[in-house]
Short mmCIF file of C-alpha atoms and ligand atoms in Angstrom, two decimals:
data_model
loop_
_atom_site.label_atom_id
_atom_site.label_comp_id
_atom_site.label_asym_id
_atom_site.label_seq_id
_atom_site.Cartn_x
_atom_site.Cartn_y
_atom_site.Cartn_z
CA MET A 23 -14.27 9.78 -17.01
CA PRO A 24 -10.76 8.49 -17.46
CA GLY A 25 -10.25 6.25 -14.26
CA THR A 26 -7.25 4.59 -13.69
CA CYS A 27 -5.77 2.35 -10.55
CA VAL A 28 -2.70 1.41 -9.11
CA VAL A 29 -2.69 -1.26 -6.98
CA GLY A 30 -0.09 -3.47 -5.62
CA LEU A 31 -0.64 -7.55 -6.13
CA GLN A 32 1.59 -9.00 -3.50
CA TRP A 33 2.17 -8.08 0.32
CA GLY A 34 2.50 -3.74 -0.26
CA ASP A 35 5.62 -2.19 -1.07
CA GLU A 36 5.67 -2.99 -4.87
CA ALA A 37 6.48 0.60 -5.58
CA LYS A 38 3.61 1.66 -5.88
CA GLY A 39 4.35 5.31 -4.98
CA LYS A 40 6.98 5.51 -7.53
CA LEU A 41 4.33 4.57 -10.42
CA VAL A 42 1.72 6.88 -8.97
CA ASP A 43 4.05 9.88 -9.00
CA LEU A 44 5.54 8.79 -12.77
CA LEU A 45 1.86 8.79 -14.13
CA THR A 46 0.61 11.76 -12.46
CA ALA A 47 1.32 14.35 -14.80
CA ASN A 48 -1.43 12.51 -17.20
CA PHE A 49 -4.04 13.09 -14.51
CA ASP A 50 -6.07 15.99 -12.87
CA THR A 51 -6.33 14.15 -9.51
CA VAL A 52 -4.62 11.54 -7.86
CA VAL A 53 -6.60 9.76 -4.90
CA ARG A 54 -5.49 7.83 -1.78
CA TYR A 55 -8.90 5.44 -0.77
CA GLN A 56 -7.52 3.37 1.86
CA GLY A 57 -4.92 2.05 4.60
CA GLY A 58 -3.30 5.12 6.23
CA ALA A 59 -0.31 5.44 7.94
CA ASN A 60 0.77 1.89 7.79
CA ALA A 61 1.85 3.09 4.20
CA GLY A 62 5.09 4.16 3.15
CA HIS A 63 5.12 5.55 -0.48
CA THR A 64 8.51 6.30 -1.46
CA VAL A 65 9.49 8.68 -4.70
CA VAL A 66 12.39 9.40 -5.54
CA VAL A 67 13.29 12.33 -7.92
CA GLY A 68 17.20 12.83 -8.69
CA ASP A 69 18.94 13.82 -5.71
CA ASN A 70 15.62 14.11 -3.66
CA THR A 71 13.84 11.08 -1.65
CA TYR A 72 10.20 11.62 -0.26
CA LYS A 73 8.85 9.37 1.70
CA LEU A 74 4.89 9.25 2.37
CA HIS A 75 2.51 8.11 4.43
CA HIS A 76 -0.55 9.50 4.15
CA ILE A 77 -0.61 12.12 1.26
CA PRO A 78 -0.94 10.84 -2.78
CA SER A 79 2.12 10.37 -4.23
CA GLY A 80 0.81 12.64 -6.71
CA ILE A 81 1.78 16.24 -4.67
CA LEU A 82 5.19 16.63 -6.60
CA ASN A 83 2.77 17.89 -9.01
CA PRO A 84 1.33 21.26 -8.16
CA ASN A 85 -0.84 21.28 -10.66
CA VAL A 86 -2.57 17.93 -9.82
CA LEU A 87 -5.21 17.93 -7.10
CA ASN A 88 -4.30 15.32 -4.10
CA VAL A 89 -7.38 13.40 -2.46
CA ILE A 90 -7.63 11.30 0.80
CA THR A 91 -11.05 9.98 0.79
CA PRO A 92 -13.68 8.26 3.20
CA GLY A 93 -11.95 4.47 3.08
CA VAL A 94 -8.61 6.19 4.39
CA VAL A 95 -8.26 6.17 8.60
CA LEU A 96 -6.34 9.34 9.33
CA ASN A 97 -3.39 10.03 11.46
CA PRO A 98 -3.33 14.21 12.00
CA PRO A 99 0.10 14.48 13.27
CA THR A 100 1.13 12.06 10.35
CA ILE A 101 0.06 14.08 8.03
CA LEU A 102 0.78 17.53 9.59
CA LYS A 103 4.64 15.81 9.56
CA GLU A 104 4.70 15.48 6.12
CA ILE A 105 3.28 18.41 5.33
CA ASP A 106 6.07 20.21 7.33
CA SER A 107 8.98 17.81 5.72
CA LEU A 108 7.73 18.66 2.40
CA ALA A 109 7.93 21.88 2.95
CA GLN A 110 11.84 21.89 3.80
CA GLN A 111 12.51 20.16 0.93
CA GLY A 112 10.70 23.00 -1.16
CA ILE A 113 7.37 21.33 -1.68
CA GLU A 114 4.26 23.00 -0.87
CA VAL A 115 1.23 21.34 -0.42
CA LYS A 116 -1.75 23.24 -1.47
CA ASN A 117 -3.85 21.54 -4.15
CA PHE A 118 -5.12 18.82 -1.33
CA LYS A 119 -8.33 17.87 0.31
CA ILE A 120 -9.22 15.40 3.16
CA SER A 121 -12.66 14.07 3.48
CA ASP A 122 -14.55 14.68 6.57
CA ARG A 123 -16.17 11.29 6.12
CA ALA A 124 -12.39 10.26 6.66
CA HIS A 125 -11.85 8.31 10.33
CA VAL A 126 -9.39 9.49 12.80
CA VAL A 127 -6.84 7.31 14.40
CA MET A 128 -6.88 8.20 18.30
CA PRO A 129 -4.11 8.07 20.80
CA TRP A 130 -6.51 4.59 21.99
CA HIS A 131 -5.93 3.07 18.94
CA ILE A 132 -2.47 3.38 18.86
CA GLU A 133 -2.46 1.63 22.16
CA GLU A 134 -5.00 -1.22 21.36
CA ASP A 135 -2.85 -2.07 18.84
CA ARG A 136 0.43 -2.28 20.76
CA ILE A 137 -1.77 -4.56 23.37
CA LEU A 138 -2.97 -7.05 20.86
CA ASN A 139 -0.41 -7.35 18.32
CA GLN A 140 1.42 -8.94 20.83
CA ALA A 141 -1.39 -12.12 20.64
CA PHE A 142 -1.28 -15.02 18.92
CA VAL A 143 -3.50 -14.55 15.94
CA SER A 144 -2.74 -18.16 13.92
CA GLY A 145 -0.08 -21.06 15.50
CA SER A 146 2.13 -19.09 17.45
CA GLU A 147 2.57 -16.38 15.33
CA ASN A 148 0.95 -12.62 15.91
CA ILE A 149 0.28 -10.17 12.80
CA GLY A 150 3.47 -7.95 13.39
CA THR A 151 1.33 -4.67 12.57
CA THR A 152 2.77 -1.32 11.61
CA LEU A 153 1.33 -0.37 15.33
CA ARG A 154 -0.10 2.90 13.72
CA GLY A 155 -3.50 2.36 15.43
CA ILE A 156 -5.24 0.76 11.96
CA GLY A 157 -7.41 -2.33 12.79
CA PRO A 158 -8.59 -0.46 15.92
CA CYS A 159 -9.76 2.47 14.05
CA TYR A 160 -11.09 0.41 10.93
CA ARG A 161 -12.59 -1.38 13.98
CA ASP A 162 -14.41 1.46 15.78
CA LYS A 163 -15.50 2.41 12.40
CA VAL A 164 -17.31 -0.36 11.82
CA GLY A 165 -18.26 -0.49 15.41
CA ARG A 166 -19.58 2.96 15.23
CA THR A 167 -20.59 3.98 18.63
CA MET A 168 -17.14 4.67 19.52
CA ALA A 169 -15.98 6.36 16.46
CA LEU A 170 -14.48 9.87 15.36
CA ARG A 171 -14.78 11.18 11.85
CA PHE A 172 -12.05 13.75 10.55
CA GLY A 173 -15.17 16.48 10.39
CA ASP A 174 -16.24 15.22 13.78
CA LEU A 175 -12.99 17.36 15.25
CA PHE A 176 -14.75 20.68 14.03
CA ARG A 177 -18.31 20.57 15.42
CA PRO A 178 -18.84 22.02 19.24
CA ASP A 179 -19.52 18.83 21.04
CA PHE A 180 -15.96 17.23 19.89
CA LYS A 181 -14.67 17.43 23.29
CA ASP A 182 -17.97 15.62 24.42
CA LYS A 183 -17.49 12.65 22.24
CA ILE A 184 -13.95 12.58 23.43
CA GLN A 185 -14.95 12.09 26.97
CA ARG A 186 -17.77 9.58 26.28
CA ILE A 187 -15.33 7.54 23.89
CA ALA A 188 -12.13 7.55 26.82
CA THR A 189 -13.93 6.66 29.69
CA ALA A 190 -15.19 3.12 27.60
CA LYS A 191 -11.47 3.16 26.31
CA GLU A 192 -10.17 3.20 29.64
CA GLN A 193 -12.13 0.18 30.89
CA ILE A 194 -11.87 -1.69 27.60
CA LEU A 195 -8.07 -1.40 27.32
CA SER A 196 -7.06 -2.16 30.83
CA SER A 197 -9.14 -5.19 30.82
CA LEU A 198 -7.23 -6.12 27.75
CA ASN A 199 -4.45 -6.35 29.43
CA GLY A 200 -4.72 -6.10 33.16
CA GLN A 201 -2.92 -2.92 33.78
CA PRO A 202 -4.42 0.48 34.46
CA PHE A 203 -4.63 2.47 31.72
CA SER A 204 -5.83 6.20 31.87
CA LEU A 205 -6.65 8.96 29.48
CA SER A 206 -6.19 12.65 29.73
CA VAL A 207 -9.52 13.88 27.81
CA ASP A 208 -7.77 17.97 28.03
CA GLU A 209 -4.63 16.57 26.69
CA ILE A 210 -6.33 14.62 24.03
CA TYR A 211 -8.51 17.91 23.02
CA SER A 212 -6.21 20.10 22.97
CA GLU A 213 -3.71 18.26 20.88
CA PHE A 214 -6.26 17.17 18.34
CA ALA A 215 -8.04 20.77 17.87
CA GLY A 216 -4.23 22.16 17.38
CA TYR A 217 -4.24 19.28 14.84
CA ALA A 218 -7.75 20.63 13.42
CA ASN A 219 -6.88 23.93 13.52
CA ARG A 220 -3.49 23.14 10.92
CA LEU A 221 -5.71 21.31 8.75
CA LYS A 222 -8.62 23.22 8.26
CA PRO A 223 -7.63 24.17 5.20
CA PHE A 224 -7.84 21.10 3.55
CA VAL A 225 -11.23 19.50 5.04
CA ASP A 226 -13.83 19.10 2.40
CA ASP A 227 -16.61 16.57 1.38
CA THR A 228 -14.24 14.54 -1.20
CA THR A 229 -17.35 12.46 -2.52
CA ALA A 230 -18.96 15.65 -3.83
CA ILE A 231 -15.96 16.85 -5.15
CA LEU A 232 -14.96 13.59 -6.93
CA LEU A 233 -18.57 13.00 -8.35
CA ASN A 234 -18.37 16.33 -10.24
CA GLN A 235 -15.23 15.64 -11.26
CA VAL A 236 -16.43 12.50 -12.84
CA ASP A 237 -19.68 14.65 -14.67
CA GLN A 238 -16.63 16.76 -15.51
CA ASP A 239 -15.07 14.22 -17.59
CA LYS A 240 -11.41 14.60 -15.46
CA ARG A 241 -8.52 12.04 -15.54
CA ILE A 242 -8.67 10.54 -11.75
CA LEU A 243 -5.65 8.46 -10.77
CA PHE A 244 -6.14 5.80 -7.88
CA GLU A 245 -3.25 5.16 -5.54
CA GLY A 246 -3.79 1.84 -3.76
CA ALA A 247 -1.92 1.42 -0.49
CA GLN A 248 -0.40 -2.33 0.52
CA GLY A 249 -1.31 -5.22 -1.47
CA ALA A 250 -4.26 -7.26 -2.70
CA LEU A 251 -2.74 -10.36 -0.55
CA LEU A 252 -3.14 -8.19 2.73
CA ASP A 253 -6.75 -7.13 1.47
CA ILE A 254 -9.25 -8.00 4.79
CA ASP A 255 -11.54 -10.02 2.64
CA HIS A 256 -9.48 -11.93 0.09
CA GLY A 257 -5.88 -11.90 1.71
CA THR A 258 -4.16 -14.06 4.01
CA PHE A 259 -6.23 -13.58 6.58
CA PRO A 260 -5.57 -13.13 9.45
CA PHE A 261 -2.05 -11.85 8.41
CA VAL A 262 -3.40 -8.94 6.47
CA THR A 263 -4.47 -5.18 6.91
CA SER A 264 -7.93 -4.01 7.64
CA SER A 265 -9.05 -2.31 4.44
CA ASN A 266 -9.68 -3.83 1.00
CA SER A 267 -6.40 -3.18 -0.48
CA SER A 268 -6.98 -5.34 -3.47
CA GLY A 269 -8.43 -3.38 -6.50
CA VAL A 270 -12.23 -4.38 -4.79
CA GLY A 271 -11.77 -1.83 -2.56
CA VAL A 272 -11.13 1.15 -5.00
CA SER A 273 -15.01 2.07 -5.76
CA ALA A 274 -15.99 1.96 -1.85
CA GLY A 275 -13.10 3.84 -0.34
CA SER A 276 -13.12 6.56 -2.65
CA GLY A 277 -17.17 6.89 -3.44
CA VAL A 278 -16.31 6.76 -7.14
CA PRO A 279 -19.19 3.96 -8.89
CA ALA A 280 -16.92 1.26 -10.05
CA ARG A 281 -17.83 2.01 -13.90
CA PHE A 282 -15.92 4.74 -13.91
CA ILE A 283 -12.82 2.99 -13.20
CA ASN A 284 -12.06 1.76 -16.33
CA ARG A 285 -8.00 0.64 -16.29
CA ILE A 286 -6.21 -1.13 -13.28
CA ILE A 287 -2.41 -1.25 -13.40
CA GLY A 288 -1.18 -4.18 -11.34
CA VAL A 289 2.25 -3.43 -9.78
CA ILE A 290 4.58 -6.55 -8.88
CA LYS A 291 8.23 -6.46 -7.63
CA ALA A 292 10.16 -9.30 -10.12
CA TYR A 293 10.65 -11.07 -6.66
CA ALA A 294 8.28 -11.37 -3.65
CA THR A 295 8.70 -9.48 0.11
CA ARG A 296 6.66 -9.34 3.08
CA VAL A 297 6.79 -7.56 6.24
CA GLY A 298 4.96 -9.06 9.41
CA GLY A 299 3.92 -12.47 10.28
CA GLY A 300 2.38 -15.04 7.91
CA PRO A 301 3.16 -17.76 5.00
CA PHE A 302 5.18 -16.85 2.56
CA PRO A 303 5.67 -19.79 0.62
CA THR A 304 8.62 -18.82 -1.72
CA GLU A 305 10.23 -16.81 1.17
CA GLN A 306 14.31 -17.33 0.98
CA GLU A 307 15.65 -17.20 4.42
CA ASN A 308 19.19 -17.86 3.15
CA GLU A 309 21.84 -16.09 1.38
CA ILE A 310 19.67 -15.47 -1.90
CA GLY A 311 17.04 -13.73 0.53
CA GLN A 312 19.90 -11.72 2.18
CA HIS A 313 21.20 -11.21 -1.66
CA ILE A 314 18.03 -9.47 -2.71
CA ARG A 315 17.58 -7.65 0.63
CA ASP A 316 20.79 -5.99 0.20
CA LEU A 317 20.15 -5.00 -3.73
CA GLY A 318 16.55 -4.24 -3.41
CA ASN A 319 17.60 -2.10 0.17
CA GLU A 320 14.60 -4.51 1.08
CA TYR A 321 13.71 -2.39 4.64
CA GLY A 322 10.26 -0.97 5.27
CA THR A 323 9.71 2.56 4.60
CA THR A 324 7.29 2.79 7.74
CA THR A 325 8.89 0.99 10.74
CA GLY A 326 12.50 0.08 9.07
CA ARG A 327 12.01 -3.75 9.52
CA PRO A 328 13.91 -5.81 7.19
CA ARG A 329 11.28 -7.42 4.44
CA ARG A 330 11.20 -11.12 4.20
CA CYS A 331 12.53 -11.67 1.16
CA GLY A 332 11.87 -14.14 -2.11
CA TRP A 333 11.30 -15.69 -5.36
CA PHE A 334 8.07 -14.52 -7.53
CA ASP A 335 4.57 -16.17 -6.39
CA ALA A 336 3.29 -16.37 -10.04
CA VAL A 337 0.36 -18.66 -8.28
CA ALA A 338 -0.77 -15.69 -5.50
CA ALA A 339 -0.13 -13.07 -8.35
CA ARG A 340 -2.07 -14.25 -11.01
CA TYR A 341 -5.08 -14.80 -8.41
CA THR A 342 -4.53 -11.20 -7.26
CA ALA A 343 -4.50 -9.95 -10.70
CA ARG A 344 -7.56 -11.66 -11.28
CA LEU A 345 -9.25 -10.57 -8.16
CA SER A 346 -8.06 -7.23 -9.15
CA GLY A 347 -9.35 -7.16 -12.83
CA VAL A 348 -5.98 -5.96 -13.81
CA ASP A 349 -5.26 -4.58 -17.35
CA MET A 350 -1.90 -4.35 -17.18
CA LEU A 351 0.90 -4.82 -15.17
CA SER A 352 3.93 -2.94 -13.89
CA LEU A 353 6.77 -5.19 -13.31
CA MET A 354 9.69 -3.30 -10.94
CA MET A 355 13.00 -3.78 -9.34
CA LEU A 356 13.98 -5.69 -12.22
CA ASP A 357 18.02 -4.62 -11.75
CA VAL A 358 17.51 -6.44 -8.22
CA LEU A 359 17.73 -9.97 -9.78
CA SER A 360 20.77 -8.73 -11.98
CA GLU A 361 23.59 -10.70 -10.38
CA LEU A 362 21.54 -13.83 -10.05
CA PRO A 363 23.02 -16.85 -12.55
CA ALA A 364 19.51 -18.73 -11.94
CA ILE A 365 15.87 -17.38 -11.10
CA GLN A 366 13.02 -19.81 -9.94
CA VAL A 367 9.49 -18.34 -10.34
CA CYS A 368 6.96 -20.28 -8.18
CA VAL A 369 4.38 -21.82 -10.90
CA ALA A 370 2.05 -24.05 -8.73
CA TYR A 371 1.95 -25.37 -4.86
CA GLU A 372 1.99 -28.38 -3.62
CA ILE A 373 -0.20 -28.90 -0.43
CA ASP A 374 -1.10 -32.39 0.56
CA GLY A 375 0.89 -34.48 -2.49
CA LYS A 376 -1.59 -32.17 -4.84
CA ARG A 377 -0.20 -29.70 -7.24
CA VAL A 378 -2.53 -26.74 -6.89
CA THR A 379 -2.73 -23.35 -9.21
CA ASP A 380 -5.49 -21.60 -7.20
CA PHE A 381 -4.82 -19.67 -3.64
CA PRO A 382 -5.76 -21.48 -0.80
CA SER A 383 -8.38 -19.82 0.76
CA HIS A 384 -7.26 -20.72 4.59
CA VAL A 385 -3.71 -19.86 5.79
CA ASP A 386 -3.02 -23.51 7.07
CA ASP A 387 -2.89 -24.84 3.30
CA LEU A 388 -0.96 -21.64 2.39
CA ARG A 389 1.07 -22.80 5.17
CA ASN A 390 1.68 -26.42 4.07
CA ALA A 391 1.89 -25.22 0.30
CA LYS A 392 5.61 -26.15 -1.21
CA PRO A 393 6.30 -23.94 -4.11
CA ILE A 394 6.92 -25.92 -7.46
CA TYR A 395 9.27 -23.78 -9.19
CA GLU A 396 10.23 -22.96 -13.01
CA GLU A 397 14.13 -21.76 -13.03
CA LEU A 398 14.65 -19.05 -15.64
CA PRO A 399 17.93 -18.19 -16.45
CA GLY A 400 19.57 -14.57 -14.80
CA TRP A 401 21.24 -12.05 -17.33
CA GLN A 402 24.28 -11.08 -15.40
CA GLN A 403 24.44 -7.57 -16.52
CA ASP A 404 23.53 -4.42 -14.85
CA VAL A 405 20.38 -2.59 -16.26
CA THR A 406 19.72 0.54 -14.57
CA GLN A 407 20.75 1.99 -17.27
CA VAL A 408 18.39 0.48 -19.74
CA ASP A 409 15.84 2.98 -21.00
CA ARG A 410 14.27 0.86 -23.88
CA TYR A 411 12.74 -2.12 -23.69
CA GLU A 412 14.25 -3.65 -26.77
CA ASP A 413 18.10 -2.85 -25.09
CA LEU A 414 17.43 -5.00 -22.11
CA PRO A 415 19.16 -8.54 -22.08
CA GLU A 416 17.37 -11.04 -23.41
CA ASN A 417 16.99 -13.27 -20.86
CA ALA A 418 15.88 -10.19 -18.70
CA GLN A 419 12.89 -9.97 -21.82
CA LYS A 420 12.57 -13.38 -21.68
CA TYR A 421 11.82 -13.64 -17.38
CA VAL A 422 9.34 -9.98 -18.13
CA GLN A 423 7.68 -11.74 -20.69
CA ARG A 424 7.81 -15.05 -18.79
CA ILE A 425 6.24 -13.42 -15.82
CA GLY A 426 2.90 -12.09 -17.68
CA GLN A 427 2.31 -15.12 -19.27
CA ILE A 428 1.75 -17.25 -15.96
CA VAL A 429 0.41 -14.17 -14.22
CA GLY A 430 -1.86 -14.05 -17.55
CA ARG A 431 -1.41 -10.04 -17.59
CA PRO A 432 0.38 -8.10 -20.52
CA VAL A 433 3.54 -6.43 -18.68
CA GLY A 434 3.42 -2.75 -19.95
CA ILE A 435 5.93 -1.03 -17.88
CA VAL A 436 9.26 -2.31 -16.46
CA SER A 437 11.16 -0.29 -13.44
CA VAL A 438 14.91 -0.96 -13.28
CA GLY A 439 15.74 1.35 -10.51
CA PRO A 440 14.56 3.96 -8.04
CA ASP A 441 14.39 7.03 -10.07
CA ARG A 442 11.58 8.27 -12.38
CA LYS A 443 13.92 8.26 -15.35
CA GLN A 444 14.55 4.53 -14.54
CA THR A 445 11.43 3.28 -16.24
CA MET A 446 10.78 1.84 -19.56
CA PHE A 447 7.08 2.24 -21.40
CA LEU A 448 6.29 -1.32 -23.26
CA GLU A 449 3.90 0.90 -25.44
CA PRO A 450 2.54 4.66 -24.96
CA PHE A 451 0.40 5.29 -21.82
CA HIS A 452 -2.26 7.52 -22.12
CA ALA A 453 -5.18 8.53 -19.15
CA SER A 454 -7.82 7.40 -21.33
CA CYS A 455 -7.37 3.93 -22.58
P1 GDP B 16 5.20 1.46 -2.07
O1 GDP B 16 4.94 0.84 -0.78
O2 GDP B 16 4.44 0.58 -3.05
O3 GDP B 16 5.12 2.74 -2.59
O4 GDP B 16 6.60 0.83 -2.23
P2 GDP B 16 8.10 1.61 -0.96
O5 GDP B 16 8.16 2.87 -1.34
O6 GDP B 16 7.74 1.06 0.62
O7 GDP B 16 9.07 0.05 -1.47
C1 GDP B 16 9.81 0.78 -3.02
C2 GDP B 16 11.08 1.04 -2.49
O8 GDP B 16 11.57 0.27 -4.03
C3 GDP B 16 11.49 2.30 -2.70
O9 GDP B 16 12.80 2.49 -1.61
C4 GDP B 16 11.51 2.47 -4.08
O10 GDP B 16 12.57 3.76 -3.89
C5 GDP B 16 12.47 1.67 -4.72
N1 GDP B 16 12.41 1.03 -5.78
C6 GDP B 16 11.14 1.42 -6.73
N2 GDP B 16 11.48 1.54 -7.73
C7 GDP B 16 12.58 0.33 -7.49
C8 GDP B 16 13.12 -0.19 -9.00
O11 GDP B 16 12.17 -0.61 -10.21
N3 GDP B 16 14.68 -0.49 -8.82
C9 GDP B 16 15.37 -0.62 -7.80
N4 GDP B 16 16.19 -0.96 -6.80
N5 GDP B 16 14.28 -0.18 -6.27
C10 GDP B 16 13.31 0.72 -6.87
P1 IMO B 17 2.68 -0.03 1.47
O1 IMO B 17 1.17 0.98 0.80
C1 IMO B 17 4.09 -3.55 3.62
C2 IMO B 17 1.42 -5.10 7.21
C3 IMO B 17 2.18 -4.99 8.13
C4 IMO B 17 1.44 -6.36 8.92
C5 IMO B 17 0.26 -6.24 8.02
C6 IMO B 17 -1.17 -5.39 9.20
O2 IMO B 17 4.08 0.82 1.77
O3 IMO B 17 2.80 -0.98 0.44
P2 IMO B 17 -1.42 -2.62 9.90
O4 IMO B 17 -0.78 -2.07 10.44
O5 IMO B 17 -2.18 -2.61 8.22
O6 IMO B 17 -2.33 -3.40 10.30
O7 IMO B 17 -0.57 -4.13 9.62
O8 IMO B 17 0.19 -5.66 7.02
N1 IMO B 17 1.58 -3.72 6.02
C7 IMO B 17 2.63 -3.45 5.32
N2 IMO B 17 3.34 -4.07 4.38
N3 IMO B 17 3.64 -2.59 3.09
C8 IMO B 17 2.50 -1.90 3.04
O9 IMO B 17 2.13 -0.50 2.71
C9 IMO B 17 1.89 -2.16 4.46
N4 IMO B 17 0.93 -1.77 5.35
C10 IMO B 17 0.62 -2.60 6.46
O10 IMO B 17 3.35 -4.86 8.19
O11 IMO B 17 2.03 -7.56 8.09
MG1 MG B 18 5.67 0.76 1.55
#
């Protein structure tokens, strides 16, 4: 079975949504396998912009099946809002399945996220989550006793389960911040019964669906959310999200064995951004960072927060490309660097006086890392209308090639604007490789 995965190699927002939409025409199915409504994936087609938090970015193609698998934490009202806003934009959500095994973000998760996000997790920094209840929901999934899966919403004991969990959550949450906290079981039940009613046509055993697709040799595209540096096990812990957002998470989250996923496309921006807390060695808290923020419109798709901006960090990207088993890079937002006379790329760190090219495993070492830069000349020419790689200015081509060289993987796709059309394939793309 030809399985391809698109995965972000930085701290998220690498333009995965744009790429998935673009590649969808080559596939039968598009799969979101981890994360939840913390994601914000943007697809631009002509004058229309679609902001997707939950529904896979293949949804604009009516012939493709879009699937949300067990590894995702579901936010039912967000999904419904998305279905409605897509309908207003003329897109009918019908070829769509949601796993009955996916866990559901409940109101107590959002409250717990709000309370705990005020805590310092390292030094005097907090995680700066998206406040979508992601961490608390994954915590309950792993803890099992207070978890609710999507399939539970359709069972006769659903209200009893809410009652039992809500009683425990009232105690836990009020002890967390010393404030009384109460939940109305009747209200929560009727709210979620309403969501279940509307989402009933989509609930299914997606593991069985995908395993059948594997048997039938269908072409599946997996859409990563967040980025590999936010991976719970391999990212910049504790400043991470709560799922395996690097390439290693595809199989566990989707239920498709790893041996059927035979191509990984690593998505990178031509520079770096981060939203929320945590070390960011190449961050530019100066006019360069502001220039990138302005030109790249670097404001969060989900929370609207200004994104922190900086130079491309090849130490980090080389690590995440190797970790994710990347075959090919897709380099996005090249146009954003077009006005700069010179561009820096971080090729190593200096940590405690030593030159280091392996990405540090402890957040304190990363915080102490001083970037060692290589300077490359800019091209100072608009590239947003260029549609053949050979027609890019020579210095832009050199930049692309140098990034591929230092990261250690070939660049196969280059993006010079948000629209589908503003994309160059360095070689023809096929679903099977
Ligand atoms: P995702 O979370 O990885 O899907 O990325 P986001 O949608 O959060 O952020 C990427 C932003 O960049 C979106 O606003 C896209 O429309 C936009 N975008 C995508 N590719 C390009 C590009 O090549 N150049 C520019 N200037 N913007 C792009
Ligand atoms: P997409 O899919 C960028 C960040 C948050 C915070 C950390 C933990 O659009 O690339 P969480 O709410 O997940 O517990 O927050 O992770 N974060 C993202 N940053 N893009 C995302 O998704 C993100 N999803 C979570 O800002 O630092
Ligand atoms: Mg995003």
